[in-house]
PDB file of C-alpha atoms in Angstrom:
ATOM      1  CA  MET A 821       0.000   0.000   0.000  1.00 80.00           C
ATOM      2  CA  SER A 822       1.265   3.475  -0.808  1.00 95.00           C
ATOM      3  CA  ALA A 823       2.464   5.740   1.982  1.00 96.00           C
ATOM      4  CA  TRP A 824      -0.123   8.356   1.015  1.00 94.00           C
ATOM      5  CA  ILE A 825      -2.921   5.784   1.294  1.00 97.00           C
ATOM      6  CA  TYR A 826      -1.661   4.901   4.784  1.00 98.00           C
ATOM      7  CA  LEU A 827      -1.581   8.588   5.658  1.00 97.00           C
ATOM      8  CA  ILE A 828      -5.130   9.200   4.426  1.00 96.00           C
ATOM      9  CA  LEU A 829      -6.300   6.118   6.344  1.00 98.00           C
ATOM     10  CA  ALA A 830      -4.519   7.411   9.455  1.00 98.00           C
ATOM     11  CA  GLY A 831      -6.326  10.730   9.084  1.00 97.00           C
ATOM     12  CA  ILE A 832      -9.711   9.081   8.642  1.00 98.00           C
ATOM     13  CA  LEU A 833      -9.119   6.942  11.716  1.00 98.00           C
ATOM     14  CA  GLU A 834      -8.098  10.089  13.607  1.00 97.00           C
ATOM     15  CA  ILE A 835     -11.480  11.564  12.722  1.00 97.00           C
ATOM     16  CA  GLY A 836     -12.997   8.424  14.224  1.00 96.00           C
ATOM     17  CA  PHE A 837     -11.114   8.508  17.495  1.00 96.00           C
ATOM     18  CA  ALA A 838     -11.428  12.263  17.950  1.00 95.00           C
ATOM     19  CA  SER A 839     -15.162  12.104  17.268  1.00 94.00           C
ATOM     20  CA  MET A 840     -15.595   9.289  19.778  1.00 95.00           C
ATOM     21  CA  LEU A 841     -14.128  11.352  22.615  1.00 93.00           C
ATOM     22  CA  LYS A 842     -17.434  13.074  23.335  1.00 90.00           C
ATOM     23  CA  LEU A 843     -19.293   9.762  23.375  1.00 94.00           C
ATOM     24  CA  THR A 844     -16.878   8.137  25.845  1.00 97.00           C
ATOM     25  CA  GLU A 845     -18.051  10.558  28.556  1.00 96.00           C
ATOM     26  CA  ASN A 846     -14.560  10.778  30.083  1.00 96.00           C
ATOM     27  CA  PHE A 847     -13.920   7.123  29.224  1.00 97.00           C
ATOM     28  CA  THR A 848     -16.784   5.938  31.430  1.00 97.00           C
ATOM     29  CA  LYS A 849     -18.769   4.371  28.546  1.00 97.00           C
ATOM     30  CA  LEU A 850     -17.299   1.009  27.540  1.00 97.00           C
ATOM     31  CA  VAL A 851     -18.327   0.674  23.881  1.00 97.00           C
ATOM     32  CA  PRO A 852     -17.361   4.203  22.771  1.00 97.00           C
ATOM     33  CA  THR A 853     -14.097   3.854  24.712  1.00 97.00           C
ATOM     34  CA  LEU A 854     -13.275   0.567  22.956  1.00 98.00           C
ATOM     35  CA  ILE A 855     -14.080   2.110  19.570  1.00 97.00           C
ATOM     36  CA  PHE A 856     -11.857   5.067  20.466  1.00 98.00           C
ATOM     37  CA  VAL A 857      -8.965   2.715  21.318  1.00 98.00           C
ATOM     38  CA  VAL A 858      -9.336   0.685  18.104  1.00 98.00           C
ATOM     39  CA  PHE A 859      -9.434   3.835  15.946  1.00 98.00           C
ATOM     40  CA  ALA A 860      -6.473   5.369  17.815  1.00 98.00           C
ATOM     41  CA  ILE A 861      -4.307   2.257  17.435  1.00 98.00           C
ATOM     42  CA  GLY A 862      -5.218   1.976  13.751  1.00 98.00           C
ATOM     43  CA  SER A 863      -4.498   5.646  13.186  1.00 98.00           C
ATOM     44  CA  PHE A 864      -1.088   5.575  14.853  1.00 98.00           C
ATOM     45  CA  TYR A 865      -0.152   2.320  13.107  1.00 98.00           C
ATOM     46  CA  SER A 866      -1.073   3.777   9.710  1.00 98.00           C
ATOM     47  CA  LEU A 867       0.805   6.977  10.506  1.00 98.00           C
ATOM     48  CA  THR A 868       3.951   5.024  11.379  1.00 98.00           C
ATOM     49  CA  LYS A 869       3.733   3.200   8.044  1.00 98.00           C
ATOM     50  CA  ALA A 870       3.345   6.511   6.199  1.00 97.00           C
ATOM     51  CA  VAL A 871       6.344   8.206   7.835  1.00 97.00           C
ATOM     52  CA  ASN A 872       8.641   5.499   6.494  1.00 97.00           C
ATOM     53  CA  VAL A 873       8.337   7.313   3.141  1.00 95.00           C
ATOM     54  CA  ILE A 874       6.765  10.726   3.741  1.00 95.00           C
ATOM     55  CA  PRO A 875       8.740  13.322   5.739  1.00 93.00           C
ATOM     56  CA  ILE A 876       7.524  13.383   9.352  1.00 94.00           C
ATOM     57  CA  GLY A 877       6.631  17.091   9.316  1.00 91.00           C
ATOM     58  CA  THR A 878       4.526  16.719   6.195  1.00 92.00           C
ATOM     59  CA  ALA A 879       2.903  13.503   7.385  1.00 94.00           C
ATOM     60  CA  TYR A 880       2.053  14.975  10.784  1.00 93.00           C
ATOM     61  CA  ALA A 881       0.599  18.142   9.256  1.00 91.00           C
ATOM     62  CA  VAL A 882      -1.532  16.197   6.784  1.00 92.00           C
ATOM     63  CA  TRP A 883      -2.621  13.664   9.433  1.00 95.00           C
ATOM     64  CA  THR A 884      -3.722  16.317  11.889  1.00 93.00           C
ATOM     65  CA  GLY A 885      -5.226  18.403   9.088  1.00 91.00           C
ATOM     66  CA  ILE A 886      -7.404  15.542   7.891  1.00 94.00           C
ATOM     67  CA  GLY A 887      -8.385  14.878  11.494  1.00 94.00           C
ATOM     68  CA  VAL A 888      -9.247  18.511  12.171  1.00 91.00           C
ATOM     69  CA  VAL A 889     -11.273  18.966   8.989  1.00 92.00           C
ATOM     70  CA  GLY A 890     -13.163  15.713   9.459  1.00 95.00           C
ATOM     71  CA  THR A 891     -13.798  16.282  13.145  1.00 94.00           C
ATOM     72  CA  ILE A 892     -15.121  19.786  12.497  1.00 93.00           C
ATOM     73  CA  ILE A 893     -17.486  18.385   9.859  1.00 94.00           C
ATOM     74  CA  ILE A 894     -18.631  15.640  12.269  1.00 95.00           C
ATOM     75  CA  GLY A 895     -19.163  18.288  14.941  1.00 94.00           C
ATOM     76  CA  ILE A 896     -21.252  20.437  12.618  1.00 94.00           C
ATOM     77  CA  VAL A 897     -23.344  17.581  11.240  1.00 95.00           C
ATOM     78  CA  PHE A 898     -23.842  15.376  14.306  1.00 93.00           C
ATOM     79  CA  TYR A 899     -23.207  17.603  17.330  1.00 91.00           C
ATOM     80  CA  LYS A 900     -24.830  20.757  15.924  1.00 92.00           C
ATOM     81  CA  GLU A 901     -21.676  22.842  16.403  1.00 93.00           C
ATOM     82  CA  PRO A 902     -21.646  26.259  14.699  1.00 93.00           C
ATOM     83  CA  ALA A 903     -20.933  26.496  10.969  1.00 92.00           C
ATOM     84  CA  SER A 904     -20.271  30.214  10.695  1.00 93.00           C
ATOM     85  CA  ALA A 905     -18.984  31.650   7.440  1.00 95.00           C
ATOM     86  CA  ILE A 906     -15.591  32.546   8.923  1.00 94.00           C
ATOM     87  CA  ARG A 907     -15.193  29.054  10.387  1.00 92.00           C
ATOM     88  CA  LEU A 908     -15.892  27.551   6.964  1.00 93.00           C
ATOM     89  CA  VAL A 909     -13.414  29.969   5.334  1.00 94.00           C
ATOM     90  CA  PHE A 910     -10.652  28.826   7.683  1.00 92.00           C
ATOM     91  CA  LEU A 911     -11.664  25.198   7.198  1.00 91.00           C
ATOM     92  CA  THR A 912     -11.326  25.678   3.436  1.00 93.00           C
ATOM     93  CA  THR A 913      -7.915  27.288   3.937  1.00 93.00           C
ATOM     94  CA  LEU A 914      -6.820  24.240   5.913  1.00 89.00           C
ATOM     95  CA  VAL A 915      -8.000  21.864   3.176  1.00 89.00           C
ATOM     96  CA  VAL A 916      -6.119  23.862   0.532  1.00 92.00           C
ATOM     97  CA  SER A 917      -2.993  23.762   2.712  1.00 89.00           C
ATOM     98  CA  ILE A 918      -3.234  19.972   3.119  1.00 84.00           C
ATOM     99  CA  ILE A 919      -3.558  19.534  -0.642  1.00 86.00           C
ATOM    100  CA  GLY A 920      -0.621  21.890  -1.155  1.00 88.00           C
ATOM    101  CA  LEU A 921       1.571  19.827   1.157  1.00 83.00           C
ATOM    102  CA  LYS A 922       0.759  16.710  -0.897  1.00 80.00           C
ATOM    103  CA  PHE A 923       1.917  18.430  -4.082  1.00 85.00           C
ATOM    104  CA  VAL A 924       5.194  19.757  -2.683  1.00 85.00           C
ATOM    105  CA  SER A 925       6.203  16.548  -0.861  1.00 75.00           C
ATOM    106  CA  HIS A 926       8.277  13.780  -2.352  1.00 62.00           C
TER     107      HIS A 926
END
């Protein structure tokens, strides 16, 4: 599997574990906590595979960027968090930056 596929998978799994945090209720709910742990392990494993090829700074920025963008979208859609115009502008800027890092990385 390509390093970039691992990195995208790591980011998607980060969305999963970050989104589960609210549902764990401070890790007092068993099922959400177990899902959190599985997603976190999968995310970190995929990230370690990606950094074997992709520079660590780029990989970390893309990984966290995917996680941030996805978690914000989950928050807006499922947790009714605000979707103000300025928040969406900055979210778009982040997405453009992530794409830019992909194009300038080896």
